[in-house]
Each structure stands twice: as C-alpha cells, then as structure tokens.
mmCIF file of N, CA and C in Angstrom:
data_model
loop_
_atom_site.group_PDB
_atom_site.id
_atom_site.type_symbol
_atom_site.label_atom_id
_atom_site.label_comp_id
_atom_site.label_asym_id
_atom_site.label_seq_id
_atom_site.Cartn_x
_atom_site.Cartn_y
_atom_site.Cartn_z
ATOM 1 N N MET A 635 20.717 -224.539 -5.212
ATOM 2 C CA MET A 635 20.121 -225.957 -5.868
ATOM 3 C C MET A 635 21.465 -226.402 -6.599
ATOM 4 N N THR A 636 21.664 -227.729 -6.472
ATOM 5 C CA THR A 636 22.735 -228.391 -7.253
ATOM 6 C C THR A 636 22.215 -228.588 -8.644
ATOM 7 N N HIS A 637 23.208 -228.154 -9.592
ATOM 8 C CA HIS A 637 22.852 -228.615 -10.917
ATOM 9 C C HIS A 637 23.993 -229.177 -11.532
ATOM 10 N N ILE A 638 23.609 -229.715 -12.909
ATOM 11 C CA ILE A 638 24.534 -230.447 -13.824
ATOM 12 C C ILE A 638 25.321 -229.374 -14.388
ATOM 13 N N GLN A 639 26.764 -229.365 -14.068
ATOM 14 C CA GLN A 639 27.665 -228.326 -14.360
ATOM 15 C C GLN A 639 28.244 -228.727 -15.792
ATOM 16 N N SER A 640 28.761 -229.970 -15.869
ATOM 17 C CA SER A 640 29.419 -230.332 -17.269
ATOM 18 C C SER A 640 29.346 -231.837 -17.374
ATOM 19 N N ILE A 641 29.504 -232.223 -18.559
ATOM 20 C CA ILE A 641 29.549 -233.725 -19.001
ATOM 21 C C ILE A 641 30.666 -233.815 -19.785
ATOM 22 N N GLU A 642 31.617 -234.833 -19.518
ATOM 23 C CA GLU A 642 32.724 -235.243 -20.109
ATOM 24 C C GLU A 642 32.523 -236.638 -20.856
ATOM 25 N N VAL A 643 33.061 -236.935 -21.988
ATOM 26 C CA VAL A 643 32.863 -238.071 -22.579
ATOM 27 C C VAL A 643 34.068 -238.677 -23.308
ATOM 28 N N TRP A 644 34.325 -239.909 -22.982
ATOM 29 C CA TRP A 644 35.565 -240.678 -23.519
ATOM 30 C C TRP A 644 35.193 -241.772 -24.388
ATOM 31 N N HIS A 645 35.974 -242.307 -25.063
ATOM 32 C CA HIS A 645 35.801 -243.403 -26.197
ATOM 33 C C HIS A 645 36.917 -244.484 -25.611
ATOM 34 N N LYS A 646 36.646 -245.871 -25.481
ATOM 35 C CA LYS A 646 37.500 -246.913 -24.999
ATOM 36 C C LYS A 646 37.091 -248.111 -25.895
ATOM 37 N N ASP A 647 38.212 -248.533 -26.474
ATOM 38 C CA ASP A 647 37.831 -249.949 -27.248
ATOM 39 C C ASP A 647 38.083 -251.029 -26.193
ATOM 40 N N LEU A 648 37.165 -251.857 -26.062
ATOM 41 C CA LEU A 648 37.328 -253.169 -25.175
ATOM 42 C C LEU A 648 37.767 -254.338 -26.012
ATOM 43 N N GLU A 649 39.019 -254.745 -25.913
ATOM 44 C CA GLU A 649 39.317 -255.818 -26.642
ATOM 45 C C GLU A 649 39.250 -257.181 -26.070
ATOM 46 N N PHE A 650 38.653 -258.083 -26.857
ATOM 47 C CA PHE A 650 38.548 -259.516 -26.350
ATOM 48 C C PHE A 650 39.954 -260.166 -26.464
ATOM 49 N N LYS A 651 40.021 -261.166 -25.427
ATOM 50 C CA LYS A 651 41.186 -262.007 -25.496
ATOM 51 C C LYS A 651 41.173 -262.946 -26.774
ATOM 52 N N GLU A 652 39.950 -263.302 -27.211
ATOM 53 C CA GLU A 652 39.937 -264.342 -28.247
ATOM 54 C C GLU A 652 38.678 -263.789 -29.049
ATOM 55 N N PRO A 653 38.491 -263.863 -30.258
ATOM 56 C CA PRO A 653 37.185 -263.502 -31.022
ATOM 57 C C PRO A 653 35.903 -264.039 -30.387
ATOM 58 N N TYR A 654 35.021 -263.394 -30.234
ATOM 59 C CA TYR A 654 33.612 -263.760 -29.921
ATOM 60 C C TYR A 654 32.675 -263.948 -31.148
ATOM 61 N N TRP A 655 32.149 -265.052 -31.266
ATOM 62 C CA TRP A 655 31.315 -265.205 -32.372
ATOM 63 C C TRP A 655 29.695 -265.302 -31.832
ATOM 64 N N LEU A 656 28.946 -264.841 -32.590
ATOM 65 C CA LEU A 656 27.473 -264.895 -32.401
ATOM 66 C C LEU A 656 26.678 -265.230 -33.850
ATOM 67 N N ALA A 657 25.435 -265.608 -33.620
ATOM 68 C CA ALA A 657 24.659 -265.912 -34.692
ATOM 69 C C ALA A 657 25.036 -267.004 -35.497
ATOM 70 N N GLY A 658 25.284 -268.103 -34.877
ATOM 71 C CA GLY A 658 25.917 -269.280 -35.566
ATOM 72 C C GLY A 658 27.115 -269.114 -36.286
ATOM 73 N N GLY A 659 28.017 -268.245 -35.656
ATOM 74 C CA GLY A 659 29.397 -268.124 -36.400
ATOM 75 C C GLY A 659 29.522 -267.043 -37.495
ATOM 76 N N ARG A 660 28.299 -266.295 -37.748
ATOM 77 C CA ARG A 660 28.217 -265.237 -38.837
ATOM 78 C C ARG A 660 28.903 -263.962 -38.451
ATOM 79 N N LEU A 661 28.731 -263.620 -37.139
ATOM 80 C CA LEU A 661 29.034 -262.419 -36.514
ATOM 81 C C LEU A 661 30.332 -262.532 -35.794
ATOM 82 N N LYS A 662 31.424 -262.028 -35.972
ATOM 83 C CA LYS A 662 32.626 -262.067 -35.310
ATOM 84 C C LYS A 662 32.876 -260.576 -34.507
ATOM 85 N N PHE A 663 33.206 -260.842 -33.299
ATOM 86 C CA PHE A 663 33.516 -259.500 -32.501
ATOM 87 C C PHE A 663 35.038 -259.525 -31.820
ATOM 88 N N GLU A 664 36.003 -258.761 -32.036
ATOM 89 C CA GLU A 664 37.081 -258.778 -31.445
ATOM 90 C C GLU A 664 37.394 -257.694 -30.548
ATOM 91 N N VAL A 665 36.569 -256.700 -30.717
ATOM 92 C CA VAL A 665 36.496 -255.283 -29.790
ATOM 93 C C VAL A 665 35.114 -254.647 -29.780
ATOM 94 N N LEU A 666 34.819 -254.217 -28.796
ATOM 95 C CA LEU A 666 33.602 -253.353 -28.356
ATOM 96 C C LEU A 666 33.926 -251.959 -28.254
ATOM 97 N N ASP A 667 33.114 -251.080 -28.889
ATOM 98 C CA ASP A 667 33.435 -249.583 -28.739
ATOM 99 C C ASP A 667 32.508 -249.092 -27.616
ATOM 100 N N SER A 668 33.285 -248.682 -26.615
ATOM 101 C CA SER A 668 32.479 -248.313 -25.346
ATOM 102 C C SER A 668 32.638 -246.566 -25.206
ATOM 103 N N THR A 669 31.536 -246.152 -24.773
ATOM 104 C CA THR A 669 31.442 -244.623 -24.368
ATOM 105 C C THR A 669 31.396 -244.464 -22.982
ATOM 106 N N ILE A 670 32.192 -243.735 -22.273
ATOM 107 C CA ILE A 670 32.060 -243.348 -20.700
ATOM 108 C C ILE A 670 31.902 -242.075 -20.655
ATOM 109 N N VAL A 671 31.113 -241.851 -19.697
ATOM 110 C CA VAL A 671 30.653 -240.431 -19.384
ATOM 111 C C VAL A 671 30.868 -240.097 -18.135
ATOM 112 N N ARG A 672 31.195 -238.840 -17.639
ATOM 113 C CA ARG A 672 31.323 -238.300 -16.277
ATOM 114 C C ARG A 672 30.431 -237.009 -16.229
ATOM 115 N N VAL A 673 29.424 -237.252 -15.211
ATOM 116 C CA VAL A 673 28.607 -236.022 -15.060
ATOM 117 C C VAL A 673 28.998 -235.372 -13.893
ATOM 118 N N ILE A 674 29.280 -234.042 -14.015
ATOM 119 C CA ILE A 674 29.933 -233.135 -12.829
ATOM 120 C C ILE A 674 28.882 -232.056 -12.284
ATOM 121 N N CYS A 675 28.466 -232.199 -11.075
ATOM 122 C CA CYS A 675 27.647 -231.297 -10.696
ATOM 123 C C CYS A 675 28.039 -229.949 -9.867
ATOM 124 N N SER A 676 27.527 -229.156 -9.644
ATOM 125 C CA SER A 676 27.958 -227.747 -9.056
ATOM 126 C C SER A 676 28.437 -227.983 -7.672
ATOM 127 N N ASP A 677 27.942 -229.086 -7.029
ATOM 128 C CA ASP A 677 28.396 -229.273 -5.653
ATOM 129 C C ASP A 677 29.440 -230.070 -5.552
ATOM 130 N N GLY A 678 30.172 -230.716 -6.787
ATOM 131 C CA GLY A 678 31.224 -231.458 -6.776
ATOM 132 C C GLY A 678 30.901 -232.907 -6.920
ATOM 133 N N THR A 679 29.712 -233.403 -6.878
ATOM 134 C CA THR A 679 29.307 -234.746 -6.964
ATOM 135 C C THR A 679 29.547 -235.131 -8.256
ATOM 136 N N ILE A 680 30.159 -236.421 -8.531
ATOM 137 C CA ILE A 680 30.378 -236.958 -9.835
ATOM 138 C C ILE A 680 29.664 -238.265 -10.110
ATOM 139 N N GLY A 681 29.037 -238.375 -11.146
ATOM 140 C CA GLY A 681 28.470 -239.458 -11.557
ATOM 141 C C GLY A 681 29.107 -240.197 -12.792
ATOM 142 N N TRP A 682 29.337 -241.521 -12.884
ATOM 143 C CA TRP A 682 29.712 -242.004 -13.972
ATOM 144 C C TRP A 682 28.836 -243.132 -14.578
ATOM 145 N N GLY A 683 28.890 -243.111 -15.940
ATOM 146 C CA GLY A 683 28.136 -244.120 -16.747
ATOM 147 C C GLY A 683 28.902 -244.592 -18.032
ATOM 148 N N GLU A 684 28.314 -245.575 -18.698
ATOM 149 C CA GLU A 684 28.752 -246.332 -19.744
ATOM 150 C C GLU A 684 27.886 -246.904 -20.682
ATOM 151 N N SER A 685 28.080 -246.848 -21.986
ATOM 152 C CA SER A 685 27.428 -247.309 -23.050
ATOM 153 C C SER A 685 28.260 -248.197 -23.770
ATOM 154 N N CYS A 686 27.889 -249.651 -24.004
ATOM 155 C CA CYS A 686 28.774 -250.276 -24.707
ATOM 156 C C CYS A 686 28.010 -251.373 -25.745
ATOM 157 N N PRO A 687 27.406 -250.860 -26.632
ATOM 158 C CA PRO A 687 26.610 -251.811 -27.403
ATOM 159 C C PRO A 687 27.316 -252.858 -28.296
ATOM 160 N N TRP A 688 26.582 -253.792 -28.500
ATOM 161 C CA TRP A 688 27.485 -255.094 -29.223
ATOM 162 C C TRP A 688 27.596 -254.820 -30.785
ATOM 163 N N GLY A 689 28.273 -254.102 -31.052
ATOM 164 C CA GLY A 689 28.836 -253.852 -32.274
ATOM 165 C C GLY A 689 27.703 -253.317 -33.287
ATOM 166 N N HIS A 690 28.036 -252.686 -34.565
ATOM 167 C CA HIS A 690 26.896 -252.282 -35.479
ATOM 168 C C HIS A 690 26.324 -253.243 -36.298
ATOM 169 N N THR A 691 26.974 -254.487 -36.245
ATOM 170 C CA THR A 691 26.215 -255.619 -37.198
ATOM 171 C C THR A 691 25.220 -256.359 -36.341
ATOM 172 N N TYR A 692 25.110 -256.306 -35.053
ATOM 173 C CA TYR A 692 24.431 -257.026 -34.122
ATOM 174 C C TYR A 692 22.976 -256.244 -33.601
ATOM 175 N N ILE A 693 23.092 -254.967 -33.220
ATOM 176 C CA ILE A 693 21.863 -254.378 -32.895
ATOM 177 C C ILE A 693 21.698 -253.044 -33.411
ATOM 178 N N PRO A 694 20.810 -252.364 -33.371
ATOM 179 C CA PRO A 694 20.448 -250.944 -34.013
ATOM 180 C C PRO A 694 21.111 -249.915 -32.930
ATOM 181 N N GLY A 695 22.261 -249.878 -32.806
ATOM 182 C CA GLY A 695 23.195 -249.053 -31.855
ATOM 183 C C GLY A 695 24.531 -249.207 -32.068
ATOM 184 N N PHE A 696 25.508 -248.092 -31.999
ATOM 185 C CA PHE A 696 26.899 -248.454 -31.977
ATOM 186 C C PHE A 696 27.400 -247.214 -31.464
ATOM 187 N N GLY A 697 28.736 -247.760 -30.868
ATOM 188 C CA GLY A 697 29.523 -246.748 -30.001
ATOM 189 C C GLY A 697 29.625 -245.341 -30.605
ATOM 190 N N PRO A 698 30.155 -245.058 -31.929
ATOM 191 C CA PRO A 698 30.333 -243.792 -32.274
ATOM 192 C C PRO A 698 29.040 -243.017 -32.375
ATOM 193 N N GLY A 699 27.908 -243.623 -32.425
ATOM 194 C CA GLY A 699 26.581 -242.969 -32.386
ATOM 195 C C GLY A 699 26.275 -242.457 -31.040
ATOM 196 N N ALA A 700 26.751 -243.304 -29.996
ATOM 197 C CA ALA A 700 26.498 -242.723 -28.574
ATOM 198 C C ALA A 700 27.316 -241.532 -28.282
ATOM 199 N N ARG A 701 28.537 -241.425 -28.911
ATOM 200 C CA ARG A 701 29.321 -240.204 -28.647
ATOM 201 C C ARG A 701 28.790 -239.087 -29.410
ATOM 202 N N ALA A 702 28.248 -239.300 -30.858
ATOM 203 C CA ALA A 702 27.742 -238.198 -31.439
ATOM 204 C C ALA A 702 26.489 -237.670 -30.818
ATOM 205 N N ALA A 703 25.759 -238.622 -29.929
ATOM 206 C CA ALA A 703 24.585 -238.043 -29.543
ATOM 207 C C ALA A 703 24.814 -237.072 -28.253
ATOM 208 N N MET A 704 26.030 -237.283 -27.594
ATOM 209 C CA MET A 704 26.187 -236.480 -26.593
ATOM 210 C C MET A 704 25.881 -234.992 -26.420
ATOM 211 N N PRO A 705 26.418 -234.314 -27.327
ATOM 212 C CA PRO A 705 26.226 -232.831 -27.466
ATOM 213 C C PRO A 705 24.686 -232.552 -27.412
ATOM 214 N N PHE A 706 23.887 -233.170 -28.101
ATOM 215 C CA PHE A 706 22.530 -232.955 -28.339
ATOM 216 C C PHE A 706 21.879 -233.246 -26.846
ATOM 217 N N LEU A 707 22.187 -234.230 -26.177
ATOM 218 C CA LEU A 707 21.646 -234.584 -24.975
ATOM 219 C C LEU A 707 22.149 -233.668 -23.735
ATOM 220 N N ALA A 708 23.463 -233.275 -23.830
ATOM 221 C CA ALA A 708 24.097 -232.269 -22.997
ATOM 222 C C ALA A 708 23.155 -231.114 -22.947
ATOM 223 N N ASP A 709 22.822 -230.540 -24.157
ATOM 224 C CA ASP A 709 21.883 -229.313 -24.321
ATOM 225 C C ASP A 709 20.775 -229.248 -23.377
ATOM 226 N N VAL A 710 20.165 -230.466 -23.119
ATOM 227 C CA VAL A 710 18.913 -230.577 -22.184
ATOM 228 C C VAL A 710 19.186 -230.672 -20.798
ATOM 229 N N LEU A 711 20.486 -231.212 -20.580
ATOM 230 C CA LEU A 711 20.686 -231.643 -19.171
ATOM 231 C C LEU A 711 21.763 -230.681 -18.238
ATOM 232 N N LEU A 712 22.458 -229.850 -19.087
ATOM 233 C CA LEU A 712 23.181 -228.829 -18.391
ATOM 234 C C LEU A 712 22.332 -227.906 -17.603
ATOM 235 N N GLY A 713 22.771 -227.644 -16.384
ATOM 236 C CA GLY A 713 21.954 -226.497 -15.550
ATOM 237 C C GLY A 713 20.758 -227.255 -14.872
ATOM 238 N N GLU A 714 20.394 -228.390 -15.182
ATOM 239 C CA GLU A 714 19.275 -229.067 -14.370
ATOM 240 C C GLU A 714 19.611 -229.757 -13.177
ATOM 241 N N ASP A 715 18.673 -230.308 -12.366
ATOM 242 C CA ASP A 715 18.800 -230.906 -11.084
ATOM 243 C C ASP A 715 19.069 -232.325 -11.408
ATOM 244 N N PRO A 716 20.153 -232.810 -10.984
ATOM 245 C CA PRO A 716 20.496 -234.175 -11.488
ATOM 246 C C PRO A 716 19.737 -235.277 -10.822
ATOM 247 N N LEU A 717 18.950 -234.912 -9.741
ATOM 248 C CA LEU A 717 18.150 -235.830 -8.955
ATOM 249 C C LEU A 717 16.664 -236.035 -9.593
ATOM 250 N N HIS A 718 16.258 -235.280 -10.523
ATOM 251 C CA HIS A 718 15.067 -235.479 -11.374
ATOM 252 C C HIS A 718 15.104 -236.332 -12.439
ATOM 253 N N ILE A 719 15.483 -237.649 -12.324
ATOM 254 C CA ILE A 719 15.871 -238.426 -13.281
ATOM 255 C C ILE A 719 14.842 -238.754 -14.362
ATOM 256 N N ASP A 720 13.664 -239.070 -13.957
ATOM 257 C CA ASP A 720 12.541 -239.231 -14.603
ATOM 258 C C ASP A 720 12.191 -237.948 -15.772
ATOM 259 N N TYR A 721 12.292 -236.896 -14.959
ATOM 260 C CA TYR A 721 12.072 -235.563 -15.926
ATOM 261 C C TYR A 721 13.090 -235.474 -17.008
ATOM 262 N N LEU A 722 14.545 -235.615 -16.625
ATOM 263 C CA LEU A 722 15.718 -235.566 -17.525
ATOM 264 C C LEU A 722 15.636 -236.572 -18.566
ATOM 265 N N ASN A 723 14.999 -237.867 -18.158
ATOM 266 C CA ASN A 723 15.004 -238.880 -19.322
ATOM 267 C C ASN A 723 13.763 -238.493 -20.371
ATOM 268 N N GLN A 724 12.667 -237.653 -19.839
ATOM 269 C CA GLN A 724 11.743 -237.207 -20.643
ATOM 270 C C GLN A 724 12.312 -236.119 -21.448
ATOM 271 N N LYS A 725 13.121 -235.210 -20.914
ATOM 272 C CA LYS A 725 13.808 -234.208 -21.735
ATOM 273 C C LYS A 725 14.654 -234.765 -22.786
ATOM 274 N N MET A 726 15.591 -235.847 -22.504
ATOM 275 C CA MET A 726 16.258 -236.337 -23.448
ATOM 276 C C MET A 726 15.549 -237.124 -24.640
ATOM 277 N N ASP A 727 14.348 -237.764 -24.229
ATOM 278 C CA ASP A 727 13.567 -238.290 -25.268
ATOM 279 C C ASP A 727 12.944 -237.398 -26.303
ATOM 280 N N ILE A 728 12.675 -236.249 -25.927
ATOM 281 C CA ILE A 728 12.140 -235.308 -26.701
ATOM 282 C C ILE A 728 13.133 -234.669 -27.450
ATOM 283 N N GLN A 729 14.391 -234.354 -27.115
ATOM 284 C CA GLN A 729 15.573 -233.842 -27.673
ATOM 285 C C GLN A 729 15.850 -234.820 -28.764
ATOM 286 N N LEU A 730 16.049 -236.138 -28.511
ATOM 287 C CA LEU A 730 16.532 -237.090 -29.418
ATOM 288 C C LEU A 730 15.805 -238.547 -29.201
ATOM 289 N N PRO A 731 14.657 -238.590 -29.958
ATOM 290 C CA PRO A 731 13.774 -239.753 -29.816
ATOM 291 C C PRO A 731 14.692 -241.127 -30.152
ATOM 292 N N GLY A 732 14.260 -242.099 -29.569
ATOM 293 C CA GLY A 732 15.016 -243.380 -29.643
ATOM 294 C C GLY A 732 16.502 -243.297 -29.145
ATOM 295 N N HIS A 733 17.481 -243.996 -29.694
ATOM 296 C CA HIS A 733 18.880 -243.954 -29.301
ATOM 297 C C HIS A 733 19.010 -244.095 -27.977
ATOM 298 N N LEU A 734 18.355 -245.367 -27.381
ATOM 299 C CA LEU A 734 18.528 -245.542 -25.911
ATOM 300 C C LEU A 734 19.926 -245.875 -25.436
ATOM 301 N N TYR A 735 20.635 -246.634 -26.405
ATOM 302 C CA TYR A 735 22.046 -247.013 -25.980
ATOM 303 C C TYR A 735 22.877 -245.831 -25.771
ATOM 304 N N ALA A 736 22.484 -244.815 -26.367
ATOM 305 C CA ALA A 736 23.159 -243.509 -25.930
ATOM 306 C C ALA A 736 22.965 -242.813 -24.755
ATOM 307 N N LYS A 737 21.594 -242.679 -24.550
ATOM 308 C CA LYS A 737 20.896 -242.178 -23.216
ATOM 309 C C LYS A 737 21.440 -242.867 -21.946
ATOM 310 N N SER A 738 21.537 -244.279 -22.300
ATOM 311 C CA SER A 738 21.747 -245.189 -21.083
ATOM 312 C C SER A 738 22.988 -244.626 -20.152
ATOM 313 N N ALA A 739 24.153 -244.267 -20.802
ATOM 314 C CA ALA A 739 25.309 -243.931 -20.199
ATOM 315 C C ALA A 739 24.858 -242.749 -19.281
ATOM 316 N N LEU A 740 24.171 -241.736 -19.840
ATOM 317 C CA LEU A 740 23.675 -240.572 -18.879
ATOM 318 C C LEU A 740 22.801 -241.080 -17.794
ATOM 319 N N ASP A 741 21.903 -241.923 -18.155
ATOM 320 C CA ASP A 741 21.054 -242.396 -17.106
ATOM 321 C C ASP A 741 21.783 -242.961 -15.962
ATOM 322 N N ILE A 742 22.724 -243.885 -16.282
ATOM 323 C CA ILE A 742 23.364 -244.513 -15.192
ATOM 324 C C ILE A 742 24.251 -243.549 -14.321
ATOM 325 N N ALA A 743 24.765 -242.354 -15.064
ATOM 326 C CA ALA A 743 25.518 -241.480 -14.456
ATOM 327 C C ALA A 743 24.663 -240.680 -13.497
ATOM 328 N N LEU A 744 23.414 -240.466 -13.842
ATOM 329 C CA LEU A 744 22.458 -239.836 -12.879
ATOM 330 C C LEU A 744 22.044 -240.603 -11.707
ATOM 331 N N TRP A 745 21.908 -241.904 -11.862
ATOM 332 C CA TRP A 745 21.589 -242.747 -10.796
ATOM 333 C C TRP A 745 22.825 -242.912 -9.811
ATOM 334 N N ASP A 746 23.949 -242.941 -10.407
ATOM 335 C CA ASP A 746 25.063 -242.755 -9.649
ATOM 336 C C ASP A 746 25.359 -241.560 -8.821
ATOM 337 N N ILE A 747 24.963 -240.594 -9.279
ATOM 338 C CA ILE A 747 24.979 -239.260 -8.550
ATOM 339 C C ILE A 747 23.804 -239.259 -7.314
ATOM 340 N N LYS A 748 22.539 -239.784 -7.817
ATOM 341 C CA LYS A 748 21.522 -239.886 -6.763
ATOM 342 C C LYS A 748 21.930 -240.686 -5.560
ATOM 343 N N ALA A 749 22.505 -241.713 -5.886
ATOM 344 C CA ALA A 749 23.010 -242.647 -4.739
ATOM 345 C C ALA A 749 24.131 -241.907 -3.881
ATOM 346 N N LYS A 750 25.031 -241.238 -4.460
ATOM 347 C CA LYS A 750 26.007 -240.549 -3.832
ATOM 348 C C LYS A 750 25.462 -239.489 -2.914
ATOM 349 N N ARG A 751 24.561 -238.744 -3.461
ATOM 350 C CA ARG A 751 23.848 -237.669 -2.674
ATOM 351 C C ARG A 751 23.008 -238.408 -1.477
ATOM 352 N N LEU A 752 22.299 -239.323 -1.720
ATOM 353 C CA LEU A 752 21.748 -240.030 -0.626
ATOM 354 C C LEU A 752 22.698 -240.704 0.316
ATOM 355 N N ASN A 753 23.955 -240.850 -0.092
ATOM 356 C CA ASN A 753 24.778 -241.598 0.782
ATOM 357 C C ASN A 753 24.315 -243.087 1.084
ATOM 358 N N VAL A 754 24.062 -243.813 -0.034
ATOM 359 C CA VAL A 754 23.526 -245.114 0.101
ATOM 360 C C VAL A 754 24.089 -245.824 -1.228
ATOM 361 N N PRO A 755 24.320 -247.171 -1.354
ATOM 362 C CA PRO A 755 24.683 -247.953 -2.284
ATOM 363 C C PRO A 755 23.865 -247.824 -3.517
ATOM 364 N N LEU A 756 24.274 -247.926 -4.632
ATOM 365 C CA LEU A 756 23.587 -247.722 -5.863
ATOM 366 C C LEU A 756 22.263 -248.635 -5.886
ATOM 367 N N PHE A 757 22.453 -249.940 -5.364
ATOM 368 C CA PHE A 757 21.235 -250.796 -5.425
ATOM 369 C C PHE A 757 20.204 -250.321 -4.295
ATOM 370 N N VAL A 758 20.468 -249.690 -3.409
ATOM 371 C CA VAL A 758 19.544 -249.082 -2.564
ATOM 372 C C VAL A 758 18.735 -248.051 -3.068
ATOM 373 N N ALA A 759 19.426 -247.058 -3.865
ATOM 374 C CA ALA A 759 18.793 -245.896 -4.573
ATOM 375 C C ALA A 759 17.727 -246.357 -5.622
ATOM 376 N N LEU A 760 18.239 -247.663 -6.205
ATOM 377 C CA LEU A 760 17.288 -248.247 -7.368
ATOM 378 C C LEU A 760 16.153 -248.943 -6.608
ATOM 379 N N GLY A 761 16.047 -249.115 -5.252
ATOM 380 C CA GLY A 761 14.866 -249.812 -4.817
ATOM 381 C C GLY A 761 15.249 -250.724 -3.894
ATOM 382 N N GLY A 762 16.482 -251.136 -3.789
ATOM 383 C CA GLY A 762 16.794 -252.218 -2.837
ATOM 384 C C GLY A 762 17.027 -253.726 -3.592
ATOM 385 N N ALA A 763 17.343 -254.514 -2.535
ATOM 386 C CA ALA A 763 17.498 -256.142 -3.109
ATOM 387 C C ALA A 763 16.459 -256.800 -2.484
ATOM 388 N N PHE A 764 15.286 -256.459 -3.028
ATOM 389 C CA PHE A 764 14.086 -257.155 -2.780
ATOM 390 C C PHE A 764 13.358 -257.977 -3.984
ATOM 391 N N GLY A 765 12.569 -259.096 -3.728
ATOM 392 C CA GLY A 765 11.944 -259.575 -4.926
ATOM 393 C C GLY A 765 12.475 -261.075 -5.029
ATOM 394 N N GLU A 766 11.859 -261.666 -5.975
ATOM 395 C CA GLU A 766 12.291 -263.103 -6.386
ATOM 396 C C GLU A 766 13.496 -262.960 -7.324
ATOM 397 N N ASP A 767 14.241 -264.181 -7.163
ATOM 398 C CA ASP A 767 15.278 -264.388 -8.175
ATOM 399 C C ASP A 767 14.843 -264.265 -9.502
ATOM 400 N N VAL A 768 15.826 -263.727 -10.496
ATOM 401 C CA VAL A 768 15.472 -263.499 -11.890
ATOM 402 C C VAL A 768 16.276 -264.458 -12.777
ATOM 403 N N LEU A 769 15.831 -265.231 -13.533
ATOM 404 C CA LEU A 769 16.489 -266.055 -14.403
ATOM 405 C C LEU A 769 17.185 -265.213 -15.449
ATOM 406 N N VAL A 770 18.477 -265.573 -15.978
ATOM 407 C CA VAL A 770 19.081 -264.848 -16.870
ATOM 408 C C VAL A 770 19.644 -265.665 -17.980
ATOM 409 N N ASN A 771 19.900 -265.198 -19.184
ATOM 410 C CA ASN A 771 20.484 -265.816 -20.323
ATOM 411 C C ASN A 771 21.983 -265.364 -20.405
ATOM 412 N N SER A 772 22.681 -266.332 -20.987
ATOM 413 C CA SER A 772 24.004 -265.922 -21.218
ATOM 414 C C SER A 772 24.369 -266.425 -22.804
ATOM 415 N N SER A 773 25.118 -265.546 -23.548
ATOM 416 C CA SER A 773 25.650 -265.991 -24.740
ATOM 417 C C SER A 773 26.878 -266.765 -24.661
ATOM 418 N N ILE A 774 26.997 -267.721 -25.459
ATOM 419 C CA ILE A 774 28.296 -268.614 -25.351
ATOM 420 C C ILE A 774 28.786 -268.553 -26.842
ATOM 421 N N SER A 775 30.092 -268.156 -26.778
ATOM 422 C CA SER A 775 30.644 -268.004 -28.045
ATOM 423 C C SER A 775 30.885 -269.447 -28.791
ATOM 424 N N THR A 776 30.885 -269.493 -29.963
ATOM 425 C CA THR A 776 31.021 -270.760 -30.729
ATOM 426 C C THR A 776 32.645 -270.821 -31.422
#
C-alpha cells in the first residue's frame, strides 16, 4: 500500500506590481504570504498544494498560521493512504478544528496525488467538467 512518506513546506511572498486596495480603500495589500506544500508518497508520487489567504486584516486566516499548523496536521497524515481524502480531512479536523486555510494546501496536494495515481487531469478526478455555468465575482482595486 502506498502511504504518505513526507510533507515539505515552503513560504513565498507574492508581491503585487501595485498596491491593491479593499474595503473602500481602508485595507492596503502589497504582498500576500503564501504557503506551498509538497506531499511525497512512498511510491514516488508527489502532490502539490498552496494556501494564500488575503492577509491578516481581511479574513480570519494568515500565512504564518498555515505554516504553524503543518506539523500538527502532518502528524495525522504521515503513514496514511493519500487516496482516502475524506478520511484524511476528518483526521485533520479532529487534530486541528477550524483553520481551513491551512488544511486547504494539504487537501489540494491530496487531490493532485489522486489525479496522478488515476492518470487523469485533476478536473476529472474532481468529477469532470459537467453542470451549468457558474457566475463568479471579482474584486476590483480602487
């Protein structure tokens, strides 16, 4: 059985070309703190994920918190089958309630592994390109 062998974590500051303003000009962003993870399986399969919350002044999640959570989350993932994504998300929720911004990087990496193991594009592993169009919103800097 293939299992999660190791989890590596990096920090990357993502700088804007120009400041980005939100909340009517009250919140200024010049850089976002991103956490990148690499989940390595015993069969050599590698999954990549990222968490990049919108700064500590905008949402209840921040980049350094994502990295601080990783040792706690790795404790329950190491040695597990990476294809049991729902089960692994439950284990992470028990180990560290909340903090979805931190868990998202690992969840993305697990889906990346699943798609690679199934030898299909990620969108197929997630259920395919079916359904109706979805309207989206976009932030526009002031």
